Tab-separated table of N, CA, C and O in Angstrom:
chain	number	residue	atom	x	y	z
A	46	UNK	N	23.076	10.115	27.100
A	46	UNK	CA	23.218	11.197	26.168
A	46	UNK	C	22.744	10.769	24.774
A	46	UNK	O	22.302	11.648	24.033
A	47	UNK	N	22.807	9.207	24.251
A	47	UNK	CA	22.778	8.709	23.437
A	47	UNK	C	20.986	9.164	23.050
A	47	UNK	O	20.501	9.969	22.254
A	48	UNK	N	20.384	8.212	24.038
A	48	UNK	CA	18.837	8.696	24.039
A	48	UNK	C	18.873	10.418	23.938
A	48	UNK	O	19.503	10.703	22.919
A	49	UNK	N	18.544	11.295	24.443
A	49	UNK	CA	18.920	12.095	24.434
A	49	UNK	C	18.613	12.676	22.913
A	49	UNK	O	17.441	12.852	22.581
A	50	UNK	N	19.574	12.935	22.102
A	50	UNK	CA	19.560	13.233	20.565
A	50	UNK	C	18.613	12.042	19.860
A	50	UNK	O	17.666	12.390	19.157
A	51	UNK	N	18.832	10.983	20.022
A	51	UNK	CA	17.783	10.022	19.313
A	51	UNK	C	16.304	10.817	19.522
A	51	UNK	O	15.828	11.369	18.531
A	52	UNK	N	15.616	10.873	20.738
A	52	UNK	CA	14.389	11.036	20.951
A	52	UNK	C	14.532	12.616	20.586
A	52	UNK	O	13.579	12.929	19.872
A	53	UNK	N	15.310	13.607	20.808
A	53	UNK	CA	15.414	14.818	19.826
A	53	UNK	C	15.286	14.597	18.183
A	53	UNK	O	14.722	15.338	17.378
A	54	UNK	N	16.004	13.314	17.930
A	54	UNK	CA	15.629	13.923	16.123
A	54	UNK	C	14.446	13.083	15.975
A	54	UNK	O	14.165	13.095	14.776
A	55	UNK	N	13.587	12.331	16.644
A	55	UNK	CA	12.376	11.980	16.406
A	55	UNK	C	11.608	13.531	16.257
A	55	UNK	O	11.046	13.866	15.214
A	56	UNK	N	11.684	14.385	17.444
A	56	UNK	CA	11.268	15.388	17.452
A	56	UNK	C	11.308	16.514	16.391
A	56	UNK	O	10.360	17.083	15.849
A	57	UNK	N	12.922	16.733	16.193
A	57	UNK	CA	13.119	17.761	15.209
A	57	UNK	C	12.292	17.003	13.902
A	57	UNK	O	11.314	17.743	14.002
A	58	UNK	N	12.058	16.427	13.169
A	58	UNK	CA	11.684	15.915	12.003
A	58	UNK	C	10.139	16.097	12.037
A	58	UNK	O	9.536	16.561	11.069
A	59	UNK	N	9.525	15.719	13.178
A	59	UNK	CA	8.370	15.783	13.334
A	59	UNK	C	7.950	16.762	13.507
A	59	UNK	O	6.745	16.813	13.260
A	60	UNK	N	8.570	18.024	13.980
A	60	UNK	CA	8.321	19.072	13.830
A	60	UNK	C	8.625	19.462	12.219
A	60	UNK	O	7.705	20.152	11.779
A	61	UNK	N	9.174	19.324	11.704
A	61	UNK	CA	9.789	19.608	10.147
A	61	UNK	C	8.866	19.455	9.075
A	61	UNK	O	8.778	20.240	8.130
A	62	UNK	N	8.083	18.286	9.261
A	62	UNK	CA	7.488	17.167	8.404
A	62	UNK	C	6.321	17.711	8.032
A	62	UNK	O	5.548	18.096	8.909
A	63	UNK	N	6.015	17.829	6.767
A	63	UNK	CA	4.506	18.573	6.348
A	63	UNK	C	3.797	16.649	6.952
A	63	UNK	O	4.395	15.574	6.974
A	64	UNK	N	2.429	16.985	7.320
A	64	UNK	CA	1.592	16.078	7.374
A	64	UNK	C	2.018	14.966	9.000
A	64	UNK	O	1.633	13.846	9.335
A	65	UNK	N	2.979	15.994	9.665
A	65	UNK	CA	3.312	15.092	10.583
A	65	UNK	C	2.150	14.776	11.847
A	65	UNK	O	1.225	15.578	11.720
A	66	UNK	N	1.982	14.058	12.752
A	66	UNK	CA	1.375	14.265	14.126
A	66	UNK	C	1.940	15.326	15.136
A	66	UNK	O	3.088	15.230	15.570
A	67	UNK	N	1.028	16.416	15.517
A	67	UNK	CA	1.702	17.241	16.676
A	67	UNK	C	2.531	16.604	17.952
A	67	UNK	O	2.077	15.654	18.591
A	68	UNK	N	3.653	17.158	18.218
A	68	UNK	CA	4.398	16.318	19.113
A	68	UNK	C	2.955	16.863	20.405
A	68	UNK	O	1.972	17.603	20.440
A	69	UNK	N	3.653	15.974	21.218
A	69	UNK	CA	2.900	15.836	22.689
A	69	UNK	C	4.185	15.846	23.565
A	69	UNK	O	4.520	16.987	23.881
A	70	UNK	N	4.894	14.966	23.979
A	70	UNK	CA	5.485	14.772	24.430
A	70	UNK	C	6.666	14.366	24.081
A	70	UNK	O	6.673	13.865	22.957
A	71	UNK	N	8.432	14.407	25.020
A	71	UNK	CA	9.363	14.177	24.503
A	71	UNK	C	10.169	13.658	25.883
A	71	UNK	O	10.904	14.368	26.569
A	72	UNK	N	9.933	12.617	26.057
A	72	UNK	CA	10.804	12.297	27.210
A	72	UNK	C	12.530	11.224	27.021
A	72	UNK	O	12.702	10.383	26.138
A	73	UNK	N	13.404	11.538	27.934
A	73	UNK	CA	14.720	10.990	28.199
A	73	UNK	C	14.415	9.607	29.376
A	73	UNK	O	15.074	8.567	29.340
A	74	UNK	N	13.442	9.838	30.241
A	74	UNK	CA	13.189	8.878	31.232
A	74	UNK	C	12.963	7.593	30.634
A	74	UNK	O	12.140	7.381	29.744
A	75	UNK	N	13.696	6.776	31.138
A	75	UNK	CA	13.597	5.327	31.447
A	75	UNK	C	12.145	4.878	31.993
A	75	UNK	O	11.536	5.070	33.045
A	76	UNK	N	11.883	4.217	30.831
A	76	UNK	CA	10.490	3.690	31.392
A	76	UNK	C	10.129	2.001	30.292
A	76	UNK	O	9.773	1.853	29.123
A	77	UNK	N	10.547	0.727	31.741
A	77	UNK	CA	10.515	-0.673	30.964
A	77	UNK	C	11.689	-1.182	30.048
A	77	UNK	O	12.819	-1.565	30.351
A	78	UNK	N	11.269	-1.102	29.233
A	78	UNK	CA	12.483	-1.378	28.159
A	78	UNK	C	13.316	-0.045	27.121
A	78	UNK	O	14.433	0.082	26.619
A	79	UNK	N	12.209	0.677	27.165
A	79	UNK	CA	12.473	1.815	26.658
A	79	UNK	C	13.635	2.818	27.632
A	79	UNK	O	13.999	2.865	28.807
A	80	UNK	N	13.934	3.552	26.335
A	80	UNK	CA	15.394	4.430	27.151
A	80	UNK	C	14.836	5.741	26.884
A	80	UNK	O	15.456	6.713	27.315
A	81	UNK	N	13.703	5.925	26.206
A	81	UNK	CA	12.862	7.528	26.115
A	81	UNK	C	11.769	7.090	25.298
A	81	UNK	O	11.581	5.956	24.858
A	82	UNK	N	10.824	8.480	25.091
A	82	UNK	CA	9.711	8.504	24.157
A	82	UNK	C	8.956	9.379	23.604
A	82	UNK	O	7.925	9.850	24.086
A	83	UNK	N	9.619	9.719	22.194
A	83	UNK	CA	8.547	10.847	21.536
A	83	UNK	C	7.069	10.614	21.556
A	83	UNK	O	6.949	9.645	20.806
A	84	UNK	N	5.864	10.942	21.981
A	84	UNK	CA	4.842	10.922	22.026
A	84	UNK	C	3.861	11.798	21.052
A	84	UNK	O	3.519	12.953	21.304
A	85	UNK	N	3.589	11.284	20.254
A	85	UNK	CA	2.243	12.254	19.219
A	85	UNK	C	0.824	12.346	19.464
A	85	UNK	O	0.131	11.390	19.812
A	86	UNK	N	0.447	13.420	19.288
A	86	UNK	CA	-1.244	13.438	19.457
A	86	UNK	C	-1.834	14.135	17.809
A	86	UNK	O	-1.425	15.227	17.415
A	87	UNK	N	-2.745	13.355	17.072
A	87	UNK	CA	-3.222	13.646	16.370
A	87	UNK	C	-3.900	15.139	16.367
A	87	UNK	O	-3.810	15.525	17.532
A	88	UNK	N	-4.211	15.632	15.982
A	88	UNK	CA	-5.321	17.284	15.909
A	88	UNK	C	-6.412	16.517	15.780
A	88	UNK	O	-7.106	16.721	16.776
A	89	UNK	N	-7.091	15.482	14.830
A	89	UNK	CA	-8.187	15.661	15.106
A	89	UNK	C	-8.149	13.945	14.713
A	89	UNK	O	-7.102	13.591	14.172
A	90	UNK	N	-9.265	12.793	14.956
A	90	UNK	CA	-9.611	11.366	14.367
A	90	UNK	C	-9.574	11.573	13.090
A	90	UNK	O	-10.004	12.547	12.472
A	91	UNK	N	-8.908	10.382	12.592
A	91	UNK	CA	-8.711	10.365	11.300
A	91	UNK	C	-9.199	8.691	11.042
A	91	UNK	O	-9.035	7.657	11.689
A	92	UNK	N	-9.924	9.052	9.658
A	92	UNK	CA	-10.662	7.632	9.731
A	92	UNK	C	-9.919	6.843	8.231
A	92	UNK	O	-10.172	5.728	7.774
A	93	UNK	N	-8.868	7.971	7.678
A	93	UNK	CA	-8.405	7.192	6.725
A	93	UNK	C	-7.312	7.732	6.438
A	93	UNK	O	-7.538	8.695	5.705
A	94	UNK	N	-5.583	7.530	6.764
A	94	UNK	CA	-4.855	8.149	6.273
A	94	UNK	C	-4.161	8.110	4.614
A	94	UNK	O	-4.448	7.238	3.794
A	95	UNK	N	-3.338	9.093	4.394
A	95	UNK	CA	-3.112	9.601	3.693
A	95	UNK	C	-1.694	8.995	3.321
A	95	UNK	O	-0.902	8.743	4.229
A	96	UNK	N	-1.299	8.710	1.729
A	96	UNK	CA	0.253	8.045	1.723
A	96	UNK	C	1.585	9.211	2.161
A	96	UNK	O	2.763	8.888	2.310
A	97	UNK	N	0.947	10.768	2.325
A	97	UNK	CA	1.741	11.308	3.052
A	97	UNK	C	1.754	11.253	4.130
A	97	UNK	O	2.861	11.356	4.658
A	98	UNK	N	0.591	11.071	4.980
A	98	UNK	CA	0.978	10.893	6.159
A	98	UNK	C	1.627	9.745	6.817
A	98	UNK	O	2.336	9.750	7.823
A	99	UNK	N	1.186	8.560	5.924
A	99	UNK	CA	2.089	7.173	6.150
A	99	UNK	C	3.462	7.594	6.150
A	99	UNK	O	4.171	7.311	7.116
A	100	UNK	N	4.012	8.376	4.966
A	100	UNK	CA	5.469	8.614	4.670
A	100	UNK	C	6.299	9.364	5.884
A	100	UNK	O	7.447	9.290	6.322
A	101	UNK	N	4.998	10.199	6.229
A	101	UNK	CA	5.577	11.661	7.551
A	101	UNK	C	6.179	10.441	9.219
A	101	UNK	O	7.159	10.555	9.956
A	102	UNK	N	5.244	9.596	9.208
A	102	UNK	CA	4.947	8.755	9.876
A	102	UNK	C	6.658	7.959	9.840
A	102	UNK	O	7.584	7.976	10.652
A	103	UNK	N	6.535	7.504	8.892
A	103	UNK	CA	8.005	6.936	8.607
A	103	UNK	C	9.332	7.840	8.757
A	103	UNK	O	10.440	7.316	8.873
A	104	UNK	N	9.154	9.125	8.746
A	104	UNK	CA	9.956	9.978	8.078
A	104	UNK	C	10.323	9.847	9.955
A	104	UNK	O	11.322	9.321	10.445
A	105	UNK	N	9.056	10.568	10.781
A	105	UNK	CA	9.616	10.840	12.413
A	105	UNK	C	10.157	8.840	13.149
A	105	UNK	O	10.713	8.365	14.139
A	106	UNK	N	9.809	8.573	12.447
A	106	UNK	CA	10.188	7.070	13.198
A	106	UNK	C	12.003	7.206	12.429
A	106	UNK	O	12.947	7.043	13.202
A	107	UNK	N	12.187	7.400	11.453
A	107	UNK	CA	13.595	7.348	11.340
A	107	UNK	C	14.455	8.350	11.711
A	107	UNK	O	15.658	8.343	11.454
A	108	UNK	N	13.792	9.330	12.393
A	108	UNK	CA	14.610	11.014	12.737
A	108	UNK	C	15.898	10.114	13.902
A	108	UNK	O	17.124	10.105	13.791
A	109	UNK	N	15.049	9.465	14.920
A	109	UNK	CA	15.748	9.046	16.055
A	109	UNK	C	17.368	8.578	15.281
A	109	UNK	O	18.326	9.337	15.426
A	110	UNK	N	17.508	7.271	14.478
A	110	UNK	CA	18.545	6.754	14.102
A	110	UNK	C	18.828	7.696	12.988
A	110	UNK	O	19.649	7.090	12.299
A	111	UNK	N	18.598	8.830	12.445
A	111	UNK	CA	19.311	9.854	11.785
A	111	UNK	C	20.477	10.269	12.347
A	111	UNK	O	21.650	10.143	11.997
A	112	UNK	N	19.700	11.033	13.727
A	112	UNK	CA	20.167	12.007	14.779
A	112	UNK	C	21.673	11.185	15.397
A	112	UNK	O	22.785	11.709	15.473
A	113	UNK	N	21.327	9.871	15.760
A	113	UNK	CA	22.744	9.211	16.367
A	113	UNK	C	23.596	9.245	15.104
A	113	UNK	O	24.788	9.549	15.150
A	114	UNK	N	22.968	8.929	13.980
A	114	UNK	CA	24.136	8.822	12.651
A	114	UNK	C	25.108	10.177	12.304
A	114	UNK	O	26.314	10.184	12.054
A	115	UNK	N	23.930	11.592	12.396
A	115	UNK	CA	24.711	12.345	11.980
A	115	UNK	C	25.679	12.813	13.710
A	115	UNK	O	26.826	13.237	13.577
A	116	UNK	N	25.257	12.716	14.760
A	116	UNK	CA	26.035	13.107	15.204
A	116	UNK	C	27.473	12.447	16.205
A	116	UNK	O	28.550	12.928	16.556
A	117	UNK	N	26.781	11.104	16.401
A	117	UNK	CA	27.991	9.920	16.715
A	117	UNK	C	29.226	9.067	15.597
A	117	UNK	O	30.338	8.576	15.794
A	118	UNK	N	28.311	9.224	14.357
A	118	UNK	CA	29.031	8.746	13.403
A	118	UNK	C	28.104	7.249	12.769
A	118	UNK	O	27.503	6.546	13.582
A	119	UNK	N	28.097	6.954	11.478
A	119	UNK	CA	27.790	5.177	11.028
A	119	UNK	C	28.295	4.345	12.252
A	119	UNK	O	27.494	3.957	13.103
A	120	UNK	N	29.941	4.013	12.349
A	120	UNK	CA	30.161	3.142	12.953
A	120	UNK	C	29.258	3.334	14.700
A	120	UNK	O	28.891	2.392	15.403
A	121	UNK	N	29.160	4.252	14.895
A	121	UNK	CA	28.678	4.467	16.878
A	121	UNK	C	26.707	4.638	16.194
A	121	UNK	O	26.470	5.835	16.355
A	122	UNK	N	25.949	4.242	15.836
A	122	UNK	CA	24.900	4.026	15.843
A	122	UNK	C	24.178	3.047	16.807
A	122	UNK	O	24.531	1.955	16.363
A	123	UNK	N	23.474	2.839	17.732
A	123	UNK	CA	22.622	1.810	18.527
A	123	UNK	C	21.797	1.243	18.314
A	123	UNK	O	21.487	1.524	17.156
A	124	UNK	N	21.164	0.561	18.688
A	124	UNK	CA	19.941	-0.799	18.945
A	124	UNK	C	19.087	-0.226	18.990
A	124	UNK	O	18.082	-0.858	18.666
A	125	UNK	N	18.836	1.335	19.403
A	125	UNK	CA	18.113	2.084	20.060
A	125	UNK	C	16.949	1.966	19.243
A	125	UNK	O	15.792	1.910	19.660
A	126	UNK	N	17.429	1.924	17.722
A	126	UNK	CA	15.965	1.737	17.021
A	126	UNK	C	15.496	1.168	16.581
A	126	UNK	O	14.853	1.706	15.679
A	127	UNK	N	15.352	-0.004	16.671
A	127	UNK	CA	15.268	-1.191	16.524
A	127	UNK	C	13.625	-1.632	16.223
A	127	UNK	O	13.151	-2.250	15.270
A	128	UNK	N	13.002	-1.085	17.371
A	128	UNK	CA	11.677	-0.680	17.447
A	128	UNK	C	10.564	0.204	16.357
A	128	UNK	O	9.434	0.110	15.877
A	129	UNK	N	11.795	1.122	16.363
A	129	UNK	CA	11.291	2.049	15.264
A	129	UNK	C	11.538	1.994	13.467
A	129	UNK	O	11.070	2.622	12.517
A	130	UNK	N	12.745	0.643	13.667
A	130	UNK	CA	12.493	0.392	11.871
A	130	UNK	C	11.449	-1.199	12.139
A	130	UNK	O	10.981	-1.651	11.094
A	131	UNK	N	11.191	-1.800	13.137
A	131	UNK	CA	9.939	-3.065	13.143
A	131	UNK	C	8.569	-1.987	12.877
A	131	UNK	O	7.438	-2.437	12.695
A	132	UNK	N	8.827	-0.746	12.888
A	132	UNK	CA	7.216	-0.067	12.712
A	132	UNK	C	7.210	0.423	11.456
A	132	UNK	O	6.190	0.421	10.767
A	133	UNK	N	8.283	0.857	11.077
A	133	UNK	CA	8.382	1.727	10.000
A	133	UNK	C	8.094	0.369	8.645
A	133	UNK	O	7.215	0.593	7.813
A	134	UNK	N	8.789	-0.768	8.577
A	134	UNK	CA	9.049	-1.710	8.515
A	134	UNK	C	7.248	-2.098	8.074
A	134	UNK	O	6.751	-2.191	6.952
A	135	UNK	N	6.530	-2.277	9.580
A	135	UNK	CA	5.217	-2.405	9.205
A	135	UNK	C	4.219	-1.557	8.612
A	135	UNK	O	3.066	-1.936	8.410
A	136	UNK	N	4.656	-0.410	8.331
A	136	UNK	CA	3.713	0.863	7.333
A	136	UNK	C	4.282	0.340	6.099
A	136	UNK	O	3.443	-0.135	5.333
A	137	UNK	N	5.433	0.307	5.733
A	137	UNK	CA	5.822	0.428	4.149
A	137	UNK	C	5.211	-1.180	3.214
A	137	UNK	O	4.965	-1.261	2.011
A	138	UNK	N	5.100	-2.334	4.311
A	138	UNK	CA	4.396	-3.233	4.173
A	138	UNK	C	3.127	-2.947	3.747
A	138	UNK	O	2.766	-3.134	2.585
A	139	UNK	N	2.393	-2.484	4.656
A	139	UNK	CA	1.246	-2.652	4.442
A	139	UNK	C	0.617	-1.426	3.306
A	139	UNK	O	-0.572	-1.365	2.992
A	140	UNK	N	1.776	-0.421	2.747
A	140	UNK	CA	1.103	0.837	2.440
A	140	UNK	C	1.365	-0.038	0.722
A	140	UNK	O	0.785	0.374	-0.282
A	141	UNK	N	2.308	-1.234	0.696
A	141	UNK	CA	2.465	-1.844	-0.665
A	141	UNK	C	1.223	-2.812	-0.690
A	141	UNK	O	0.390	-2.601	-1.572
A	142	UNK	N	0.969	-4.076	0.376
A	142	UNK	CA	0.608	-4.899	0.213
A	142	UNK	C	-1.135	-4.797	0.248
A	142	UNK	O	-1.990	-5.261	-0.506
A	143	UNK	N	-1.203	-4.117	1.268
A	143	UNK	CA	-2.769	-3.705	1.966
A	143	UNK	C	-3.587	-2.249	1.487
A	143	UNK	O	-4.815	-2.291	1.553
A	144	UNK	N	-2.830	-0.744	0.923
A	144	UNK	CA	-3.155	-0.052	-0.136
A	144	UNK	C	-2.814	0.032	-1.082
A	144	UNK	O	-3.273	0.951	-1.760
A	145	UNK	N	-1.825	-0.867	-1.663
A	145	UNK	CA	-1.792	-0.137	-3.154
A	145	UNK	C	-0.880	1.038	-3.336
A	145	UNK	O	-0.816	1.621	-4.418
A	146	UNK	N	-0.041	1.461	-2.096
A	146	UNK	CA	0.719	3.162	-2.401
A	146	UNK	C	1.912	2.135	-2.963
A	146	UNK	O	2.734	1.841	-2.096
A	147	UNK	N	2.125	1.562	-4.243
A	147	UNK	CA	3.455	1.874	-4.567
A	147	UNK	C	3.159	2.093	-6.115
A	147	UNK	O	2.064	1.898	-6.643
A	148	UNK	N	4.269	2.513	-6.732
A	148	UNK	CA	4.178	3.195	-8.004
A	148	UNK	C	5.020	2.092	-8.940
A	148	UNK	O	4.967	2.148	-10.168
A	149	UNK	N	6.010	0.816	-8.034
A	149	UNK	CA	6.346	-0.040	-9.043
A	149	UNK	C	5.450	-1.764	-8.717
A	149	UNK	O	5.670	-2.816	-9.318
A	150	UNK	N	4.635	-1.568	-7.795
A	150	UNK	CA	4.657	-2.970	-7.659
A	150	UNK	C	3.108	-3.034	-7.732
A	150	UNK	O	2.542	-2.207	-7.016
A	151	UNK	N	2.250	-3.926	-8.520
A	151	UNK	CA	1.455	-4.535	-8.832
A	151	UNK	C	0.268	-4.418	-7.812
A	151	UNK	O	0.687	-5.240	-6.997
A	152	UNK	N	-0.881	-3.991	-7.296
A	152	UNK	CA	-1.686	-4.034	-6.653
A	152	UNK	C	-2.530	-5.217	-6.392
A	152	UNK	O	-3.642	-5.210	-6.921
A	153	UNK	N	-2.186	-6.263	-5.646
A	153	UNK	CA	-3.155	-7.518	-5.931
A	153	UNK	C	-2.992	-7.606	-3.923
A	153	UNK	O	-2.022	-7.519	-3.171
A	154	UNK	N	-4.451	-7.811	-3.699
A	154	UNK	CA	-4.878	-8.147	-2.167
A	154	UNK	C	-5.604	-9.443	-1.841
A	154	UNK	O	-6.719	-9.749	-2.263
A	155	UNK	N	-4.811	-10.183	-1.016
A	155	UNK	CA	-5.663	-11.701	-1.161
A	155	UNK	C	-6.419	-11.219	0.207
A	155	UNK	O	-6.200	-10.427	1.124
A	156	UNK	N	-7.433	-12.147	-0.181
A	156	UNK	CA	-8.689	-11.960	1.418
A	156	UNK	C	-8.562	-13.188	1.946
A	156	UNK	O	-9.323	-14.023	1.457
A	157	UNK	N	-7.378	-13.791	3.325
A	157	UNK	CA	-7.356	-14.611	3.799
A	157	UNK	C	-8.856	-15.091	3.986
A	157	UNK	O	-9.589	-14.105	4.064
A	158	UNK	N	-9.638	-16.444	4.094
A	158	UNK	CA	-10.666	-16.501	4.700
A	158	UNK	C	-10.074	-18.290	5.774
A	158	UNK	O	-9.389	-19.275	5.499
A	159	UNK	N	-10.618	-17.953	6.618
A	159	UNK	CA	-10.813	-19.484	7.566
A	159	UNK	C	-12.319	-19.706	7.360
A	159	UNK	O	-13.243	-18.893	7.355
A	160	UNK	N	-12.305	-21.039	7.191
A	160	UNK	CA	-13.462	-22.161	6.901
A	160	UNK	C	-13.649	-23.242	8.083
A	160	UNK	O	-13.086	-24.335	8.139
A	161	UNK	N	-14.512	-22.734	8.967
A	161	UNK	CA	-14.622	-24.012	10.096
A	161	UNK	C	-15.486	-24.991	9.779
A	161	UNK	O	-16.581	-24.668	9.317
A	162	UNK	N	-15.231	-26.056	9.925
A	162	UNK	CA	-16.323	-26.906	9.398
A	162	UNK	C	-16.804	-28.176	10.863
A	162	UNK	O	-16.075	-28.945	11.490
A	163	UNK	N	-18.022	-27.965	10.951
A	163	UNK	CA	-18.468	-28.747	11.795
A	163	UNK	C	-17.951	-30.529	11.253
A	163	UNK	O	-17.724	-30.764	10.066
A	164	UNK	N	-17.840	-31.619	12.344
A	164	UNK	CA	-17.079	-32.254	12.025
A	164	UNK	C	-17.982	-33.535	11.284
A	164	UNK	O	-17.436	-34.618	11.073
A	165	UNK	N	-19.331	-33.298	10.941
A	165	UNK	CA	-20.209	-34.196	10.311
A	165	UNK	C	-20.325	-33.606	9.012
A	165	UNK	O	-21.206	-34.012	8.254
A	166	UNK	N	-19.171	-32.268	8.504
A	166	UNK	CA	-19.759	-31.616	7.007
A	166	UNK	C	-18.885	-32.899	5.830
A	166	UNK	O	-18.276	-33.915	6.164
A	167	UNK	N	-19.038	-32.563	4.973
A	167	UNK	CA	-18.382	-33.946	4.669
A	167	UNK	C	-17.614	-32.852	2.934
A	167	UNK	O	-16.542	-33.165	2.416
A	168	UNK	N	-18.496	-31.686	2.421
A	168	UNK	CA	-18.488	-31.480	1.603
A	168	UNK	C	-18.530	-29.681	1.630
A	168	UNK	O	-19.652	-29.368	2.028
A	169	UNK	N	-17.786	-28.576	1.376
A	169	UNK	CA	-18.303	-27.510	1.203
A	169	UNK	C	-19.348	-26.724	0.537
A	169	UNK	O	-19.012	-26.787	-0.646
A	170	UNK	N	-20.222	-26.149	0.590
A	170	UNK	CA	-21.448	-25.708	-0.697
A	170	UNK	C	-20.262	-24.558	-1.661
A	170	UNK	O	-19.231	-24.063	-1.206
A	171	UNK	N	-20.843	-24.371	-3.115
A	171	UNK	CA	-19.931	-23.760	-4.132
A	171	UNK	C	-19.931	-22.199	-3.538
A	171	UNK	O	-19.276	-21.323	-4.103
């Protein structure tokens, strides 16, 4: 029952959400590790999103652990999403570190590079 409302307020929100992904699918079935799965399908390729849609994005990944909060209570919340704040988790990262969407923190992007060096180089060129 738990799943159930979780994978519903993924849904309800995503339906709610200006800039959201069209739901596709909404399943309760057990499948692997998973205990259900809201499924989205874009409308059309998108080759560059938008910091609303990052946000909408975040917004349906937290509907699930809303839905148990408002209706089991704080203390009866689950594991269930666990998954879904490691994603949410990885947008708000990258929407600071990798675009630039924040309004208090400093915009600076390092460009990891690896340097292989054949094992007779002795010296890098400038």
């Amino acid at each position: 029952m738990i799943t159930a409302y979780h994978e519903g307020g993924h849904a309800v929100v995503a339906f709610f959400t200006k800039d959201s992904h069209p739901l596709h699918k909404v399943t309760i079935i057990p499948r692997g590790v998973s205990l259900g799965h809201t499924a989205y399908i874009p409308e059309k390729e998108r080759y560059h999103v938008t910091k609303s849609q990052l946000m909408a994005m975040m917004d349906t990944m937290m509907g699930g652990r809303a839905a148990e909060e408002l209706v089991f209570g704080a203390e009866k919340v689950t594991s269930g999403a666990s998954s879904d704040l490691v994603q949410a988790t990885s947008i708000a990262t990258h929407m600071v570190r990798e675009f630039g969407m924040s309004e208090k923190a400093v915009f600076v992007r390092r460009i990891h590079q690896q340097v292989h060096l054949h094992h007779r180089t002795k010296f890098l060129p400038p």
